[in-house]
Amino acid sequence: MAQEDVFKKIVSHCKEYGFVFPSSDIYDGLGAVYDYGQNGVELKNNIKQYWWQSMVLLHENIVGIDSAIFMHPTVWKASGHVDAFNDPLIDNRDSKKRYRADVLIEDQIAKYEEKIDKEVAKARKRFGDKFDEEQFRSTNPRVLENQQKRDALHQRYSDAMNAMDLAELKQIILDEEIACPISGTRNWTDVRQFNLMFKTEVGSTADGASTIYLRPETAQGIFVNYLNVQKTGRMKVPFGIAQIGKAFRNEIVARQFIFRMREFEQMEMQFFVKPGTELEWFKSWKETRLKWHKALGFGDDSYRYHDHEKLAHYANAATDIEFKMPFGFKEVEGIHSRTNFDLSQHAKFSGRKIEYFDPETNESYTPFVIETSIGVDRMFLSVMCKSYEEEKLENGETRVVLKLPAALAPVKLAILPLVKKDGLPEKAHEIMQQLKFHFNCKYEEKDSIGKRYRRQDAIGTPFCITVDHDTLKDNCVTLRDRDTMEQTRVPIDSLLSLIEEKVSLISLLKKLQ
Ligand code: GAP
């Protein structure tokens, strides 16, 4: 099946099984805004727990905070967001549609890459085992021609973006003959800068309301609390502050479901270090974060680093952790060495001294910062994409199963009485009463047992137990494993120990040590 179709299926599965709904669905939705349903919220909370505990429980020198979404407007002046948090936009005069100029050009670069990949795939099919990809890529004339076009465009685009040369961005779009996908024409306006922050007002307009912003990242809430936390927590450098919370960006190109949203959630950790040690810490956090992703068991080839060539003026290193989504490798997390830019800017704009006094050297300095920043929603999407499977069964039927890591699954155990009578529901409820304090259990009695298994497979429940007539005599139940569909007879008393270890976050966290 084409990856595009797989992705469409995942999106509709998310809606059908209570994971993600369009916001304000009964009003036909609101662009790039989504709600999490009864299963989605559990999965999302488990992802957040996994991140939070890996940061705050496993590191003695990392603490958490929860700062407000609204912040003093000067924060965003100091951070550079008021002046520079922009996207270059272009409009097509015929369709009246607005696009990000950089995205139009990146899509064009991707088209050259796709052409090359197609040539390679064709040749692989033709030559079979004898195919030497490296040699083919370096000699085939069509590949070389497209590679040369791709590289030239990439270079021109990088130069234009580095210089923020808007006229050049437009010229690239014209020279590459990029057409509007809706109107098909190349009737473009000039490229303009567009600030991504949402504005609102605090106070009544009558007595002088002032403009404030919905935060576009959670990081600044950490920077402005650096002194508070360092002093009250008696924190010694190196130390980190972690936070999970909502962020808002007026994204113009809202595509790919929850990949790019206008309201989303971030999990960010700012790690304050001694100047001069930041690149060592950057390397260490790069490895730590990749290990966190890989511990989920989706396979090492699902991830890659993308080291930034173009660095923000305040950064001295940056990388993305990219995940293989059905629409290609995409950024899920950013790791940035932000120097002392943010703390110095806040010191300048607030007039406060924001430093660290090192008791060992009797020196004061402004700490440097390594940031790890991951989107909860992108993480959620990557987990859904990798877990969704359509399995052909021996009887010819297709089973849709979410092979979620057990610790992230919304429901850990489904408790199913075989029939709705003869005391079986009562016995099932009794088991539920014992286990519900330990993990999320769901009781279900409607429909045949087969249909109930399928429903649990579709939401990723790792275990089901069936309570039957024999249970009343021998106090045993049938335990079914989601992935193997194997069924074993086990005593009710052993359920807690059998299941808890497999579904708890602890086993996942232990892999990180
Ligand atoms: N404080 C640094 C920062 O915000 P970023 O690369 O702009 O860096 C970090 O964002 C992460 O936040 C991204 O890797 C992505 O996972 C997530 N993210 C950013 N914009 C997003 C959007 N519009 N929708 C969903 N997630 C987004």
PDB file of C-alpha atoms and ligand atoms in Angstrom, residues 32 81 85 216-220 223 247-251 253 257-268 270 308 314 320-321 331-336 338 371-379, ligand 1:
ATOM      1  CA  ALA A  32      -4.685  22.747  12.367  1.00  0.00           C
ATOM      2  CA  HIS A  81      10.451  36.506  18.796  1.00  0.00           C
ATOM      3  CA  PHE A  85       9.876  34.748  14.648  1.00  0.00           C
ATOM      4  CA  PRO A 216       5.206  30.202  20.915  1.00  0.00           C
ATOM      5  CA  GLU A 217       7.539  27.988  22.993  1.00  0.00           C
ATOM      6  CA  THR A 218       7.665  26.947  26.648  1.00  0.00           C
ATOM      7  CA  ALA A 219      11.415  27.598  26.917  1.00  0.00           C
ATOM      8  CA  GLN A 220      11.122  31.274  27.846  1.00  0.00           C
ATOM      9  CA  PHE A 223      14.640  31.155  31.333  1.00  0.00           C
ATOM     10  CA  ALA A 247       2.585  26.515  22.786  1.00  0.00           C
ATOM     11  CA  PHE A 248       0.853  28.431  20.006  1.00  0.00           C
ATOM     12  CA  ARG A 249       1.976  29.351  16.503  1.00  0.00           C
ATOM     13  CA  ASN A 250      -0.060  30.855  13.697  1.00  0.00           C
ATOM     14  CA  GLU A 251       1.204  28.293  11.201  1.00  0.00           C
ATOM     15  CA  VAL A 253       0.978  25.794   6.085  1.00  0.00           C
ATOM     16  CA  PHE A 257      -2.691  16.152  10.626  1.00  0.00           C
ATOM     17  CA  ILE A 258      -1.172  16.750  14.094  1.00  0.00           C
ATOM     18  CA  PHE A 259       2.337  17.180  12.673  1.00  0.00           C
ATOM     19  CA  ARG A 260       2.007  20.946  12.335  1.00  0.00           C
ATOM     20  CA  MET A 261      -0.608  22.494  14.586  1.00  0.00           C
ATOM     21  CA  ARG A 262      -1.538  25.993  15.699  1.00  0.00           C
ATOM     22  CA  GLU A 263      -1.997  24.875  19.308  1.00  0.00           C
ATOM     23  CA  PHE A 264       0.370  22.131  20.406  1.00  0.00           C
ATOM     24  CA  GLU A 265       2.315  20.868  23.377  1.00  0.00           C
ATOM     25  CA  GLN A 266       6.047  20.876  24.009  1.00  0.00           C
ATOM     26  CA  MET A 267       8.289  19.031  26.452  1.00  0.00           C
ATOM     27  CA  GLU A 268      11.359  21.178  26.919  1.00  0.00           C
ATOM     28  CA  GLN A 270      16.968  23.695  29.519  1.00  0.00           C
ATOM     29  CA  HIS A 308      21.962  21.941  11.253  1.00  0.00           C
ATOM     30  CA  TYR A 314      22.953  32.667  19.099  1.00  0.00           C
ATOM     31  CA  ASP A 320      17.144  17.413  15.043  1.00  0.00           C
ATOM     32  CA  ILE A 321      16.104  13.891  15.836  1.00  0.00           C
ATOM     33  CA  GLU A 331      11.799  16.433  12.865  1.00  0.00           C
ATOM     34  CA  VAL A 332      10.331  15.282  16.157  1.00  0.00           C
ATOM     35  CA  GLU A 333      12.839  16.817  18.542  1.00  0.00           C
ATOM     36  CA  GLY A 334      15.416  19.585  18.477  1.00  0.00           C
ATOM     37  CA  ILE A 335      18.589  19.703  20.567  1.00  0.00           C
ATOM     38  CA  HIS A 336      20.217  23.118  20.632  1.00  0.00           C
ATOM     39  CA  ARG A 338      21.921  28.139  22.772  1.00  0.00           C
ATOM     40  CA  GLU A 371      18.020  22.741  25.202  1.00  0.00           C
ATOM     41  CA  THR A 372      16.126  19.562  24.380  1.00  0.00           C
ATOM     42  CA  SER A 373      12.741  20.344  22.851  1.00  0.00           C
ATOM     43  CA  ILE A 374      10.225  17.756  21.693  1.00  0.00           C
ATOM     44  CA  GLY A 375       6.645  18.144  20.503  1.00  0.00           C
ATOM     45  CA  VAL A 376       4.193  15.900  22.351  1.00  0.00           C
ATOM     46  CA  ASP A 377       1.875  15.774  19.365  1.00  0.00           C
ATOM     47  CA  ARG A 378       4.631  14.854  16.904  1.00  0.00           C
ATOM     48  CA  MET A 379       5.785  12.172  19.295  1.00  0.00           C
TER      49      MET A 379
HETATM   50  N1  GAP B   1      12.372  26.095  22.189  1.00  0.00           N
HETATM   51  C1  GAP B   1      12.819  25.604  20.954  1.00  0.00           C
HETATM   52  C2  GAP B   1      11.741  25.337  20.010  1.00  0.00           C
HETATM   53  O1  GAP B   1      10.586  25.656  20.233  1.00  0.00           O
HETATM   54  P1  GAP B   1      11.267  24.295  17.668  1.00  0.00           P
HETATM   55  O2  GAP B   1      12.160  23.492  16.781  1.00  0.00           O
HETATM   56  O3  GAP B   1      10.591  25.480  17.080  1.00  0.00           O
HETATM   57  O4  GAP B   1      12.182  24.698  18.904  1.00  0.00           O
HETATM   58  C3  GAP B   1      10.542  22.208  19.044  1.00  0.00           C
HETATM   59  O5  GAP B   1      10.178  23.330  18.296  1.00  0.00           O
HETATM   60  C4  GAP B   1       9.629  21.037  18.773  1.00  0.00           C
HETATM   61  O6  GAP B   1       8.268  21.443  18.936  1.00  0.00           O
HETATM   62  C5  GAP B   1       9.703  20.525  17.339  1.00  0.00           C
HETATM   63  O7  GAP B   1      10.751  19.595  17.191  1.00  0.00           O
HETATM   64  C6  GAP B   1       8.341  19.877  17.163  1.00  0.00           C
HETATM   65  O8  GAP B   1       8.339  18.567  17.702  1.00  0.00           O
HETATM   66  C7  GAP B   1       7.443  20.740  18.027  1.00  0.00           C
HETATM   67  N2  GAP B   1       6.696  21.710  17.178  1.00  0.00           N
HETATM   68  C8  GAP B   1       7.130  22.886  16.719  1.00  0.00           C
HETATM   69  N3  GAP B   1       6.172  23.496  15.999  1.00  0.00           N
HETATM   70  C9  GAP B   1       5.109  22.663  16.001  1.00  0.00           C
HETATM   71  C10 GAP B   1       3.793  22.726  15.434  1.00  0.00           C
HETATM   72  N4  GAP B   1       3.369  23.771  14.746  1.00  0.00           N
HETATM   73  N5  GAP B   1       2.949  21.682  15.648  1.00  0.00           N
HETATM   74  C11 GAP B   1       3.347  20.612  16.371  1.00  0.00           C
HETATM   75  N6  GAP B   1       4.569  20.511  16.935  1.00  0.00           N
HETATM   76  C12 GAP B   1       5.436  21.517  16.758  1.00  0.00           C
END
